[in-house]
Coordinates of C-alpha atoms in Angstrom, one line a residue:
Chain A
M1 CA 26.8 3.1 10.0
E2 CA 29.2 1.2 12.3
R3 CA 29.0 1.9 16.0
R4 CA 32.0 2.1 18.3
T5 CA 30.1 1.1 21.5
I6 CA 28.5 -2.3 21.4
F7 CA 27.4 -5.0 23.8
A8 CA 29.3 -8.2 24.3
G9 CA 28.1 -11.7 23.6
W10 CA 26.7 -13.5 20.6
K11 CA 24.0 -15.8 21.9
L12 CA 21.6 -13.0 22.9
P13 CA 21.8 -11.2 19.5
L14 CA 21.3 -14.4 17.6
L15 CA 18.2 -15.1 19.7
L16 CA 16.9 -11.6 19.0
V17 CA 17.4 -11.8 15.3
A18 CA 16.0 -15.4 15.1
P19 CA 12.2 -14.6 14.9
Q20 CA 12.7 -12.3 11.9
L21 CA 15.1 -14.7 10.2
V22 CA 12.7 -17.7 10.7
L23 CA 9.8 -15.8 9.3
T24 CA 11.9 -14.5 6.4
F25 CA 13.1 -18.0 5.5
V26 CA 9.7 -19.6 5.9
F27 CA 7.6 -17.0 4.0
F28 CA 10.2 -15.6 1.5
Y29 CA 12.9 -18.0 0.7
W30 CA 11.0 -21.2 0.9
P31 CA 8.2 -19.8 -1.4
A32 CA 10.8 -18.4 -3.7
L33 CA 12.4 -21.8 -4.0
V34 CA 9.0 -23.5 -4.5
A35 CA 8.2 -21.0 -7.3
A36 CA 11.6 -21.6 -8.9
Y37 CA 11.2 -25.4 -8.7
E38 CA 7.6 -25.4 -10.0
S39 CA 8.5 -23.0 -12.8
L40 CA 10.8 -25.7 -14.1
T41 CA 8.3 -28.5 -13.9
R42 CA 4.9 -29.4 -15.4
T43 CA 2.1 -31.6 -14.0
D44 CA 0.5 -34.0 -16.5
A45 CA -3.2 -33.7 -17.4
F46 CA -4.3 -36.1 -14.6
G47 CA -2.3 -34.3 -11.9
I48 CA -0.2 -37.5 -11.2
H49 CA 3.2 -37.1 -12.7
V50 CA 5.4 -34.1 -12.3
V51 CA 7.9 -33.7 -15.1
F52 CA 11.0 -31.6 -15.2
V53 CA 10.8 -29.4 -18.3
G54 CA 13.7 -27.0 -17.9
L55 CA 13.0 -23.5 -19.2
A56 CA 10.0 -24.6 -21.3
N57 CA 7.5 -22.8 -19.1
F58 CA 9.4 -19.6 -19.6
R59 CA 9.7 -20.1 -23.3
D60 CA 6.0 -20.7 -23.6
L61 CA 5.3 -17.7 -21.4
F62 CA 7.3 -15.3 -23.6
A63 CA 6.0 -16.9 -26.8
D64 CA 2.4 -16.4 -25.6
P65 CA 1.0 -13.2 -27.2
L66 CA -1.4 -12.9 -24.3
Y67 CA 1.4 -12.7 -21.8
R68 CA 3.4 -10.2 -23.9
A69 CA 0.2 -8.1 -24.2
A70 CA -0.2 -8.3 -20.4
I71 CA 3.4 -7.0 -20.0
L72 CA 2.8 -4.1 -22.3
R73 CA -0.6 -3.4 -20.6
T74 CA 1.0 -3.4 -17.2
V75 CA 3.7 -1.0 -18.3
E76 CA 1.0 1.4 -19.7
F77 CA -1.2 1.1 -16.7
C78 CA 1.8 1.7 -14.3
A79 CA 3.0 4.7 -16.3
A80 CA -0.5 6.3 -16.4
V81 CA -1.1 5.8 -12.6
T82 CA 2.3 7.1 -11.8
A83 CA 2.0 10.2 -14.0
L84 CA -1.5 11.0 -12.8
S85 CA -0.9 10.6 -9.1
L86 CA 2.6 12.2 -9.0
G87 CA 1.4 15.1 -11.2
L88 CA -1.6 15.8 -9.0
G89 CA 0.4 15.3 -5.8
L90 CA 3.0 17.8 -7.1
V91 CA 0.4 20.4 -7.9
L92 CA -1.4 20.1 -4.6
A93 CA 1.9 20.1 -2.6
V94 CA 3.1 23.2 -4.3
A95 CA -0.2 24.9 -3.4
A96 CA 0.0 23.7 0.2
D97 CA 3.6 24.8 0.6
R98 CA 2.4 28.5 0.7
E99 CA 1.7 30.4 3.8
L100 CA -2.0 30.1 3.6
R101 CA -4.8 30.5 6.1
G102 CA -6.1 27.1 7.1
R103 CA -3.1 25.2 5.7
N104 CA -3.1 22.6 8.5
L105 CA -6.7 21.7 7.6
Y106 CA -5.8 21.5 3.9
R107 CA -3.0 19.1 4.8
V108 CA -5.4 16.8 6.7
L109 CA -7.8 16.9 3.8
M110 CA -5.0 15.9 1.4
I111 CA -3.5 13.1 3.5
W112 CA -6.5 11.0 4.7
P113 CA -7.1 9.1 1.4
Y114 CA -3.8 7.3 2.1
A115 CA -5.9 5.2 4.5
V116 CA -8.5 4.1 1.8
A117 CA -8.2 0.4 0.9
P118 CA -7.6 -0.2 -2.9
A119 CA -10.7 -2.4 -3.0
V120 CA -12.8 0.3 -1.2
S121 CA -11.6 3.0 -3.7
A122 CA -12.9 0.7 -6.4
V123 CA -16.3 0.6 -4.8
L124 CA -16.4 4.4 -4.5
W125 CA -15.5 4.8 -8.2
I126 CA -18.1 2.3 -9.3
L127 CA -20.6 4.6 -7.6
L128 CA -19.3 7.4 -9.7
L129 CA -18.8 5.7 -13.0
N130 CA -21.2 2.8 -13.2
P131 CA -23.4 3.4 -16.3
Q132 CA -26.6 2.4 -14.6
I133 CA -26.2 3.9 -11.1
G134 CA -23.1 6.1 -11.3
L135 CA -23.4 9.8 -10.9
V136 CA -20.8 10.6 -13.7
G137 CA -21.6 7.5 -15.7
R138 CA -25.3 8.5 -16.1
F139 CA -24.2 12.0 -16.9
L140 CA -22.0 10.7 -19.7
I141 CA -24.8 8.6 -21.1
A142 CA -27.3 11.4 -20.9
H143 CA -24.9 13.4 -23.0
G144 CA -24.7 10.9 -25.8
I145 CA -21.5 9.1 -24.8
R146 CA -21.7 5.4 -25.0
W147 CA -20.2 4.7 -21.6
D148 CA -20.0 1.1 -20.5
Y149 CA -16.8 -0.2 -19.0
A150 CA -18.2 -3.7 -18.9
L151 CA -18.1 -3.8 -22.7
N152 CA -15.5 -1.2 -23.7
G153 CA -11.9 -2.1 -22.9
S154 CA -10.4 1.4 -23.1
Q155 CA -13.1 2.8 -20.8
A156 CA -12.4 0.0 -18.3
M157 CA -8.7 0.8 -18.4
L158 CA -9.5 4.5 -17.9
M159 CA -11.6 3.6 -14.9
V160 CA -9.1 1.4 -13.1
V161 CA -6.4 4.0 -13.8
L162 CA -8.5 6.8 -12.2
A163 CA -9.5 4.7 -9.1
S164 CA -5.9 3.5 -8.6
A165 CA -4.3 7.0 -9.0
W166 CA -6.9 8.7 -6.9
K167 CA -5.8 6.8 -3.8
Q168 CA -2.1 7.3 -4.4
V169 CA -2.1 11.1 -4.7
S170 CA -1.9 11.5 -0.9
Y171 CA 1.4 9.5 -0.7
N172 CA 3.0 11.7 -3.4
F173 CA 1.6 14.8 -1.7
I174 CA 3.2 14.0 1.6
F175 CA 6.6 13.3 0.1
V176 CA 6.7 16.3 -2.3
L177 CA 5.5 18.6 0.5
A178 CA 8.3 17.3 2.8
G179 CA 10.8 17.8 -0.1
L180 CA 9.6 21.3 -0.7
Q181 CA 9.9 22.2 2.9
S182 CA 13.4 20.9 3.2
I183 CA 14.6 23.3 0.5
P184 CA 16.4 26.1 2.4
K185 CA 14.5 29.4 2.3
A186 CA 17.7 31.2 1.5
V187 CA 18.0 29.4 -1.9
I188 CA 14.5 30.5 -2.9
E189 CA 15.2 34.0 -1.6
A190 CA 18.4 34.2 -3.6
A191 CA 16.6 33.1 -6.8
R192 CA 13.9 35.7 -6.1
M193 CA 16.5 38.5 -5.8
D194 CA 18.1 37.4 -9.0
G195 CA 14.7 38.2 -10.6
A196 CA 13.7 34.5 -11.2
R197 CA 9.9 34.4 -10.7
G198 CA 6.9 32.1 -10.8
L199 CA 7.1 29.1 -13.1
Y200 CA 10.6 30.0 -14.2
R201 CA 11.9 29.9 -10.6
F202 CA 10.1 26.6 -10.0
R203 CA 11.5 25.0 -13.1
T204 CA 15.1 26.1 -12.7
V205 CA 15.6 26.2 -8.9
V206 CA 12.9 24.1 -7.1
L207 CA 12.5 21.2 -9.5
P208 CA 16.2 20.2 -9.6
L209 CA 16.4 20.3 -5.8
L210 CA 13.2 18.2 -5.7
S211 CA 14.4 15.6 -8.3
P212 CA 15.7 13.0 -5.8
T213 CA 12.3 13.0 -4.1
L214 CA 10.5 12.7 -7.4
F215 CA 12.7 9.8 -8.5
F216 CA 12.0 8.0 -5.3
L217 CA 8.3 8.6 -5.8
V218 CA 8.4 7.3 -9.4
V219 CA 9.8 4.0 -8.2
V220 CA 7.3 3.7 -5.3
D221 CA 4.4 4.6 -7.5
L222 CA 5.4 2.0 -10.1
V223 CA 5.6 -0.7 -7.5
Y224 CA 2.2 0.4 -6.1
A225 CA 0.6 0.4 -9.5
A226 CA 2.1 -3.0 -10.3
F227 CA 1.2 -4.8 -7.1
D228 CA -1.1 -3.0 -4.7
T229 CA -3.8 -2.3 -7.3
F230 CA -5.0 -5.9 -7.5
G231 CA -7.9 -5.2 -5.2
T232 CA -9.0 -2.2 -7.3
I233 CA -8.9 -4.0 -10.6
W234 CA -10.4 -7.3 -9.3
A235 CA -13.3 -5.4 -7.6
M236 CA -14.1 -3.3 -10.7
T237 CA -13.5 -5.5 -13.7
Q238 CA -11.8 -8.8 -12.7
G239 CA -9.3 -8.0 -15.5
G240 CA -12.0 -7.7 -18.2
P241 CA -13.7 -7.0 -20.5
A242 CA -11.8 -9.7 -22.4
Q243 CA -8.3 -9.0 -20.9
A244 CA -8.5 -5.3 -21.2
T245 CA -7.5 -4.6 -17.6
Q246 CA -5.5 -7.7 -16.8
T247 CA -2.2 -6.6 -15.3
L248 CA 0.5 -9.2 -14.6
V249 CA -0.6 -9.7 -11.0
V250 CA -4.2 -10.2 -12.0
K251 CA -2.9 -12.7 -14.6
V252 CA -0.9 -14.6 -12.0
Y253 CA -4.0 -14.8 -9.8
N254 CA -6.2 -15.9 -12.7
D255 CA -3.8 -18.5 -14.0
G256 CA -2.8 -19.8 -10.6
V257 CA -5.9 -19.7 -8.5
V258 CA -8.7 -19.6 -11.0
N259 CA -7.3 -21.8 -13.7
L260 CA -4.9 -23.8 -11.5
D261 CA -2.0 -23.7 -14.1
L262 CA 0.7 -23.9 -11.5
G263 CA 3.7 -24.2 -13.8
S264 CA 2.9 -21.1 -15.8
S265 CA 1.8 -19.2 -12.8
S266 CA 5.0 -20.0 -11.0
A267 CA 7.1 -19.0 -14.0
Q268 CA 5.1 -15.7 -13.9
S269 CA 5.9 -15.3 -10.2
V270 CA 9.6 -15.8 -10.9
V271 CA 9.5 -13.2 -13.7
L272 CA 7.7 -10.7 -11.3
M273 CA 10.3 -11.4 -8.5
V274 CA 13.1 -10.7 -10.8
G275 CA 11.4 -7.5 -11.9
V276 CA 10.9 -6.4 -8.3
V277 CA 14.4 -7.1 -7.3
A278 CA 15.6 -5.0 -10.2
L279 CA 13.5 -2.1 -9.0
T280 CA 14.8 -2.6 -5.5
A281 CA 18.3 -2.4 -6.7
L282 CA 17.6 0.7 -8.6
Q283 CA 16.0 2.3 -5.6
F284 CA 18.8 1.1 -3.3
R285 CA 21.4 2.7 -5.4
F286 CA 19.5 5.9 -5.2
L287 CA 18.8 5.6 -1.5
G288 CA 22.4 4.8 -0.9
R289 CA 23.5 7.9 -2.7
R290 CA 21.3 10.1 -0.6
S291 CA 22.0 8.9 2.9
G292 CA 25.6 7.9 2.3
T293 CA 25.3 4.4 3.7
Chain B
M1 CA 0.6 39.3 -7.6
R2 CA 1.1 37.5 -4.3
R3 CA -2.5 37.8 -3.5
S4 CA -3.7 36.3 -6.7
A5 CA -1.2 33.4 -6.3
N6 CA -2.7 32.7 -2.9
W7 CA -6.1 32.6 -4.4
L8 CA -5.0 30.2 -7.0
A9 CA -3.4 28.0 -4.3
H10 CA -6.7 28.1 -2.3
S11 CA -8.7 27.1 -5.3
V12 CA -6.4 24.3 -6.2
L13 CA -6.5 22.9 -2.7
I14 CA -10.3 23.2 -2.4
L15 CA -10.7 21.4 -5.7
G16 CA -8.3 18.7 -4.5
A17 CA -10.2 18.4 -1.2
L18 CA -13.4 18.0 -3.1
L19 CA -12.0 15.4 -5.4
F20 CA -11.1 13.3 -2.4
A21 CA -14.1 13.9 -0.2
L22 CA -16.9 13.9 -2.8
P23 CA -16.8 10.1 -3.6
I24 CA -17.0 9.4 0.2
W25 CA -19.9 11.8 0.7
L26 CA -21.7 10.2 -2.3
A27 CA -21.2 6.8 -0.7
F28 CA -22.5 8.0 2.6
C29 CA -25.6 9.4 0.9
A30 CA -26.1 6.3 -1.1
A31 CA -26.0 4.2 2.1
T32 CA -29.1 6.1 3.3
L33 CA -31.1 5.6 0.0
D34 CA -33.6 3.0 -1.0
P35 CA -31.8 0.3 -3.0
A36 CA -34.4 0.4 -5.7
A37 CA -33.9 4.2 -6.1
I38 CA -30.2 3.6 -6.5
D39 CA -30.9 1.0 -9.2
R40 CA -33.0 3.6 -11.0
G41 CA -30.0 5.9 -10.9
E42 CA -31.5 8.3 -8.4
L43 CA -28.4 9.1 -6.5
S44 CA -28.4 12.3 -4.5
L45 CA -25.9 14.4 -2.6
I46 CA -28.4 14.9 0.2
P47 CA -28.5 12.0 2.7
R48 CA -31.9 10.8 3.9
L49 CA -31.2 11.0 7.6
D50 CA -34.4 9.0 8.4
H51 CA -32.8 6.0 6.7
I52 CA -29.5 6.2 8.6
G53 CA -30.5 2.9 10.2
S54 CA -29.0 1.0 7.2
F55 CA -25.6 1.4 9.0
W56 CA -27.0 -0.4 12.0
D57 CA -28.6 -3.0 9.8
V58 CA -25.4 -4.1 8.1
L59 CA -23.5 -3.9 11.3
V60 CA -25.8 -6.4 13.0
H61 CA -27.2 -8.4 10.1
G62 CA -24.6 -8.1 7.3
G63 CA -25.6 -8.2 3.7
P64 CA -26.2 -10.8 1.0
G65 CA -23.5 -13.4 1.1
V66 CA -21.5 -11.9 4.0
P67 CA -21.5 -12.2 7.8
P68 CA -22.5 -9.3 10.0
V69 CA -20.2 -6.3 9.6
W70 CA -19.3 -6.3 13.3
R71 CA -17.8 -9.8 12.8
M72 CA -15.8 -8.7 9.8
L73 CA -14.6 -5.6 11.7
V74 CA -13.3 -7.9 14.5
V75 CA -11.3 -10.0 11.9
S76 CA -10.0 -6.8 10.3
F77 CA -8.9 -5.3 13.6
G78 CA -7.3 -8.6 14.7
M79 CA -5.4 -8.9 11.4
A80 CA -4.3 -5.2 11.3
L81 CA -3.2 -5.2 14.9
A82 CA -1.4 -8.6 14.6
I83 CA 0.5 -7.4 11.6
A84 CA 1.4 -4.0 13.0
I85 CA 2.4 -5.2 16.5
G86 CA 4.0 -8.4 15.2
K87 CA 6.1 -6.5 12.6
I88 CA 7.2 -3.9 15.1
V89 CA 8.2 -6.4 17.7
I90 CA 10.3 -8.7 15.5
S91 CA 11.9 -5.8 13.7
I92 CA 12.9 -3.9 16.9
L93 CA 14.5 -7.0 18.2
S94 CA 16.4 -7.8 14.9
A95 CA 17.5 -4.2 14.3
F96 CA 18.7 -4.0 18.0
A97 CA 20.8 -7.1 17.5
V98 CA 22.2 -6.0 14.2
V99 CA 23.2 -2.5 15.4
F100 CA 24.3 -3.1 19.0
F101 CA 26.1 -6.4 18.8
R102 CA 28.7 -8.2 16.9
F103 CA 27.8 -11.8 16.2
P104 CA 28.8 -14.5 13.7
L105 CA 27.1 -14.0 10.3
R106 CA 25.7 -10.6 11.3
R107 CA 26.1 -9.2 7.8
T108 CA 24.7 -12.3 6.2
A109 CA 21.6 -12.1 8.5
F110 CA 21.1 -8.5 7.7
W111 CA 21.4 -9.0 3.9
A112 CA 19.1 -12.1 4.1
I113 CA 16.4 -9.8 5.6
F114 CA 17.2 -6.8 3.4
V115 CA 16.8 -8.6 0.1
T116 CA 13.1 -9.2 0.9
L117 CA 12.6 -5.4 1.2
M118 CA 10.4 -5.0 -1.8
L119 CA 9.1 -8.5 -2.4
P120 CA 5.4 -7.9 -1.8
V121 CA 3.1 -10.8 -1.0
E122 CA 1.4 -10.2 -4.4
V123 CA 4.5 -11.5 -6.2
R124 CA 4.8 -14.7 -4.2
I125 CA 1.2 -15.4 -3.7
I126 CA 0.9 -18.9 -5.3
P127 CA 4.1 -20.4 -3.8
T128 CA 3.4 -18.9 -0.4
Y129 CA -0.1 -20.5 -0.5
A130 CA 1.7 -23.8 -1.2
V131 CA 3.9 -23.3 1.8
M132 CA 0.9 -22.5 4.0
G133 CA -0.7 -25.7 2.8
D134 CA 2.4 -27.7 4.1
L135 CA 2.2 -25.8 7.4
H136 CA -1.6 -26.5 7.7
M137 CA -2.2 -22.8 8.1
I138 CA -4.8 -22.3 5.3
D139 CA -8.1 -21.0 6.5
T140 CA -6.7 -20.1 9.9
F141 CA -6.3 -16.7 11.6
P142 CA -2.5 -17.0 11.9
G143 CA -2.5 -17.8 8.2
L144 CA -4.0 -14.4 7.5
A145 CA -1.5 -12.4 9.5
V146 CA 1.8 -14.2 9.9
P147 CA 3.1 -14.3 6.3
L148 CA 2.5 -10.5 6.1
I149 CA 4.6 -10.0 9.3
A150 CA 7.8 -11.0 7.6
S151 CA 9.2 -8.0 5.8
A152 CA 12.3 -5.8 5.9
T153 CA 10.9 -2.3 5.8
A154 CA 10.4 -1.9 9.5
T155 CA 13.7 -3.5 10.3
L156 CA 15.5 -1.1 8.0
L157 CA 13.7 1.9 9.6
F158 CA 14.6 0.9 13.1
R159 CA 18.2 0.2 12.0
Q160 CA 18.5 3.7 10.8
T161 CA 17.0 5.1 14.0
F162 CA 19.2 3.1 16.2
A163 CA 22.3 3.9 14.3
A164 CA 21.7 7.6 14.8
I165 CA 21.7 7.2 18.6
P166 CA 24.9 8.8 20.0
D167 CA 27.6 6.4 21.4
E168 CA 27.7 8.5 24.5
L169 CA 24.2 7.4 25.4
V170 CA 25.1 3.8 25.1
E171 CA 28.3 4.4 27.1
A172 CA 26.4 6.2 29.9
A173 CA 23.8 3.4 30.1
R174 CA 26.6 0.8 30.4
M175 CA 28.4 2.8 33.1
D176 CA 25.1 2.8 35.1
G177 CA 25.2 -1.0 34.9
A178 CA 22.4 -1.4 32.4
G179 CA 22.5 -4.7 30.5
P180 CA 21.4 -4.9 26.8
L181 CA 17.8 -5.8 27.5
R182 CA 17.5 -3.0 30.1
F183 CA 19.0 -0.6 27.6
L184 CA 16.5 -1.7 25.0
K185 CA 13.5 -1.3 27.3
D186 CA 14.4 1.9 29.3
I187 CA 16.3 3.9 26.7
L188 CA 16.1 2.7 23.1
I189 CA 12.3 2.2 22.9
P190 CA 11.4 5.5 24.7
V191 CA 13.9 7.4 22.4
S192 CA 12.3 5.8 19.3
A193 CA 8.7 6.3 20.4
A194 CA 7.9 8.7 17.5
N195 CA 9.2 6.3 14.9
L196 CA 7.3 3.5 16.6
A197 CA 4.0 5.5 16.4
A198 CA 4.6 6.4 12.8
L199 CA 5.3 2.8 11.9
F200 CA 2.2 1.6 13.8
V201 CA 0.0 3.9 11.6
I202 CA 1.6 2.7 8.4
L203 CA 1.4 -1.0 9.3
F204 CA -2.1 -0.8 10.7
V205 CA -3.3 0.7 7.4
Y206 CA -1.3 -1.8 5.4
G207 CA -2.9 -4.7 7.4
W208 CA -6.4 -3.3 7.3
N209 CA -6.3 -2.8 3.5
Q210 CA -5.0 -6.2 2.5
Y211 CA -7.1 -7.9 -0.1
L212 CA -5.3 -10.4 -2.3
W213 CA -3.7 -12.5 0.5
P214 CA -6.9 -12.9 2.6
L215 CA -8.8 -13.7 -0.7
V216 CA -6.4 -16.6 -1.4
V217 CA -5.6 -18.0 2.0
A218 CA -9.0 -17.8 3.8
T219 CA -12.2 -19.1 2.2
S220 CA -14.2 -19.6 5.4
P221 CA -16.8 -16.7 6.0
N222 CA -15.6 -16.6 9.6
L223 CA -12.4 -15.2 8.4
D224 CA -13.8 -12.5 6.0
T225 CA -12.2 -9.2 6.6
I226 CA -14.4 -6.2 5.9
V227 CA -12.5 -5.4 2.7
I228 CA -13.1 -8.9 1.4
G229 CA -16.8 -8.6 2.5
I230 CA -17.4 -5.5 0.4
V231 CA -16.0 -7.0 -2.8
K232 CA -18.1 -10.1 -2.1
M233 CA -21.2 -8.0 -1.8
I234 CA -20.7 -6.4 -5.2
G235 CA -19.9 -9.7 -6.8
I236 CA -23.5 -10.7 -6.7
D237 CA -24.3 -9.0 -10.1
T238 CA -28.0 -9.4 -10.4
S239 CA -29.2 -7.9 -7.2
T240 CA -26.5 -5.9 -5.6
E241 CA -28.0 -4.0 -2.6
W242 CA -26.0 -0.8 -3.2
N243 CA -27.1 0.9 0.0
K244 CA -25.7 -2.0 2.1
V245 CA -22.5 -2.0 0.1
M246 CA -22.0 1.7 0.6
A247 CA -22.8 1.5 4.3
T248 CA -20.2 -1.2 4.7
A249 CA -17.7 0.8 2.6
V250 CA -18.1 3.8 4.8
I251 CA -17.8 1.7 8.0
A252 CA -14.6 0.1 6.5
L253 CA -13.1 3.5 6.0
I254 CA -13.5 4.8 9.4
P255 CA -10.9 2.9 11.5
P256 CA -7.9 3.4 9.2
V257 CA -8.8 7.0 8.4
A258 CA -9.2 7.7 12.1
V259 CA -5.8 6.2 12.8
V260 CA -4.1 8.3 10.1
V261 CA -5.8 11.6 11.0
S262 CA -5.4 11.3 14.7
M263 CA -1.7 10.4 14.4
Q264 CA -1.1 12.6 11.4
R265 CA 1.9 14.5 12.6
W266 CA 3.9 11.4 13.6
F267 CA 2.8 9.5 10.6
V268 CA 4.0 12.1 8.2
R269 CA 7.4 12.5 10.0
G270 CA 7.9 8.8 10.2
L271 CA 7.1 8.3 6.6
T272 CA 9.3 11.0 5.2
E273 CA 12.2 10.4 7.5
G274 CA 12.4 6.7 6.8
E275 CA 11.7 7.0 3.1
K276 CA 8.9 4.4 2.9

């Protein structure tokens, strides 16, 4: 990564890097410090005195069964969204990788949902699944299923998973297709000549070569499901019924903005940041291995 | 054998295309229906073209609780463009400095930026709001866009692109007497045009689709983006006018989808080359 030819001088480069550094410090490091500080303090009931409480907010947080339930729920939600969107993206990409008539059109048709806002995908799925007006929702009720995601927690969870995964399939499709196309044709040809066919060839030859891409996508999908789905969930269920669809980010918003419990919400932010940094480190190790930097 | 496999692939892809397109088509049809009919559950997959005026209606008059859609479109465009252009500019400059110069604390600067790679705004929402309060940027247009401009992804992508530029090119430019800024403008930016275009698509969509940050930082209806507006419209439980909601949703989809589809080739290449 090091160049041999460079330009002389140090004032100009410092000037060039300054805008990004300033923004990074103001909008990343400063908030992170604020969060860290507030997570260690508590404001009294009248909002006058700020008391230093050490790790008490964190102790309370992890002792709180609601928070532990939210962690578990977030893990389940992320796993479901990742499995569904990656699985579907994989199937569609394998189909689109063939020399088909109209494959360019197919590709456009698979890629455009990338542009749909999470909150808009929620609205579209309400139109499908709402028990009063939804096309599928009414169908279910007409067939004797008690479908009402405003009352039934598991149905609400199913609904936010579907709407969240739907939008993310495109991203997985793009990367898996690119991964498939970077596999040398000679490798596939050799496997074919050895008599490996169909699913067996896919499992033993293609899948191992694809595994770095798949690993990358698992991390990206998990991060998407954990953070970018707030709009989807908030528009559909606001985390309810009860807390059935309250993921960690929804809880941070609820506790911080709606209930104004700054200490707990800051402690939650700190926990999330640590989680994200861990995921980044995981991905960086993987990225580093691939590009050799 | 090959034939049947092709048929299978066609059917899988057609099913996939339907899965993506059907909800949008349904929304388009719903936008042209009578709200009372939707409430009775009489959705249909055939639009009533004589009622297509509902699109014009929300565009000019808005819906319950939200400003006219054209206003929200202006805010969304402004926010998406500010984020896309702002991010591209600051990250080209910083990547250029990090790759083509040696200056004190260069590595520290790079790492300080890099650590923020995956710290999405959702994670730091409350503390960032507090900082915005100190800066008096709550409920302002810069407050919507500027915090989202700071991120490392674009810097990392440009760093990779710039590092792959052959030394000979830099050498040749220097021999011709080009200074660093001239080199940046006349050689580096044209050479990275494809990455730039790809990044523009990704960042425009990212900016357009924001929901949580605008929800927290801007409460004035003047700053409602179209995505915020849609969720506001369905928040009115008792009398949601679904035809207006769906007309607004379809309008909200058009700009980002148009950007992705029209720049599809660059977008896909930029995405898969840079890995995110």
